[in-house]
Short mmCIF file of C-alpha atoms in Angstrom, two decimals:
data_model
loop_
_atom_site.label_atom_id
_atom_site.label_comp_id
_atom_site.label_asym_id
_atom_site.label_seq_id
_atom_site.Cartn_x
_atom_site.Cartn_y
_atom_site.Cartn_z
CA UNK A 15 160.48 94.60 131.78
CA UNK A 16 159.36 97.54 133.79
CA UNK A 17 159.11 100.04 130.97
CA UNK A 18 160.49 100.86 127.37
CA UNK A 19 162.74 103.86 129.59
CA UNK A 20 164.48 101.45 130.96
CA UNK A 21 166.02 99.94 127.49
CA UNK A 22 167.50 103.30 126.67
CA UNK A 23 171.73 103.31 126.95
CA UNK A 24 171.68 99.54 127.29
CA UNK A 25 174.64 98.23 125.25
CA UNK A 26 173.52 95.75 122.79
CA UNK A 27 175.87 92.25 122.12
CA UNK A 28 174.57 89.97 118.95
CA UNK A 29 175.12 86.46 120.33
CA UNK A 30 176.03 85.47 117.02
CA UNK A 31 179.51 86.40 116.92
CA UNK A 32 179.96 88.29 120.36
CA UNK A 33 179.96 91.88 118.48
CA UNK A 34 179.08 94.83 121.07
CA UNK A 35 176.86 97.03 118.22
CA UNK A 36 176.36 99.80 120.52
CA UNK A 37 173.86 101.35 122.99
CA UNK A 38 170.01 101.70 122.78
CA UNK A 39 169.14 105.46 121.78
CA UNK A 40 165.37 104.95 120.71
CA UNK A 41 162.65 102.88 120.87
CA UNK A 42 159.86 102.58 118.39
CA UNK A 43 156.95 101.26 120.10
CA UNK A 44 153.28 99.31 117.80
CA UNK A 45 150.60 101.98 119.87
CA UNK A 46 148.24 99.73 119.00
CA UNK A 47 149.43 96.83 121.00
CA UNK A 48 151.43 98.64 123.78
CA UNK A 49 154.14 96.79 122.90
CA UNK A 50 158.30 97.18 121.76
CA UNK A 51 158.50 96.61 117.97
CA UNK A 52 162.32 97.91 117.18
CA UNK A 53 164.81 98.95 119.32
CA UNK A 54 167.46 101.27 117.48
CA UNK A 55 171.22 101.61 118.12
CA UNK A 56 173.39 104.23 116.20
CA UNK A 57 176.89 103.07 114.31
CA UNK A 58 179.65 105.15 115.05
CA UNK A 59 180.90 105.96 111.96
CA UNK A 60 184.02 107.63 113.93
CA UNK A 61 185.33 111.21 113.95
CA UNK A 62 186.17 111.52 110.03
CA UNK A 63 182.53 111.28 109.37
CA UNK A 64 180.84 113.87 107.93
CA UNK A 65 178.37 112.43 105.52
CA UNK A 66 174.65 113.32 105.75
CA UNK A 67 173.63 110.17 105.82
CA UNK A 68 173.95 108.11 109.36
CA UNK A 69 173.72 104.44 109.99
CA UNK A 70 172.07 102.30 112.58
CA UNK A 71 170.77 99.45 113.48
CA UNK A 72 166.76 98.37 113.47
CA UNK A 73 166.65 95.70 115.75
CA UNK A 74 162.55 94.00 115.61
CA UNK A 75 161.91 92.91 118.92
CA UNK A 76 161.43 89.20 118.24
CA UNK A 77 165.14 89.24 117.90
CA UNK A 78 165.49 89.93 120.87
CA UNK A 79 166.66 87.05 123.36
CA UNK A 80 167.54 88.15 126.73
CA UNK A 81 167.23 91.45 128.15
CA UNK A 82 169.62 91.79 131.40
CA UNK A 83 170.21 94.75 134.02
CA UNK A 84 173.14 96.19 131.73
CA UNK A 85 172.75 94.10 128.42
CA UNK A 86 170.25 93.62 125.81
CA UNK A 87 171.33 90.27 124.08
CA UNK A 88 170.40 90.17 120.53
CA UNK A 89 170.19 87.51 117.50
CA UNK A 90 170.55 88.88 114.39
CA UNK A 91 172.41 89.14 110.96
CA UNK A 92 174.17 92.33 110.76
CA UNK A 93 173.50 92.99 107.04
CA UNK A 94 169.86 92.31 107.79
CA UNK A 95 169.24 95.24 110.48
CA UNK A 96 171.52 98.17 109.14
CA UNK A 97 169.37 100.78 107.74
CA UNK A 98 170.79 104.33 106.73
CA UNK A 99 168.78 107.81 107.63
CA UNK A 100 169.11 111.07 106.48
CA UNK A 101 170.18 113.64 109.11
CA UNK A 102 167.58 116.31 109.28
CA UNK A 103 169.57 118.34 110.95
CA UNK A 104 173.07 118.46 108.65
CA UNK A 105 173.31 121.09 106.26
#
């Protein structure tokens, strides 16, 4: 991998049951080690919603199997890596 830039807007596919989760919006990266721990990917929760509180997945890198030009290929339970955030922002 050249650098943690070039993860962002990759689409992500869990090779568990061919599910397309989304694209890579952040990275959250251990300092420390200089290395990727999570990559994070935002569920569209469509245009009727308005709650405050926004899903997404929290991929750890060691779930991570295969990263491609265009694809990040993932292994993963769903349930496992769906975390919910407040939006700082809403009001």
């Amino acid at each position: 991998m050249k650098n943690c830039q070039s993860l962002l807007d990759k689409e992500v596919i869990n090779i568990r049951d061919g599910c397309r989760m989304g694209c890579v919006c952040d990275i959250v990266v251990n300092v420390k080690l200089g290395t990727v721990a999570y990559i994070i990917v935002p569920i569209d929760g469509g245009f009727f919603s308005f709650s405050q509180k926004k899903k997404q997945y929290v991929i750890n890198w060691c779930n991570v199997v295969q990263v491609g030009d265009d694809v990040i290929l993932v292994d993963v339970c769903i349930a496992d890596v769906i975390k919910i955030c407040e939006d700082k922002d809403a009001k």
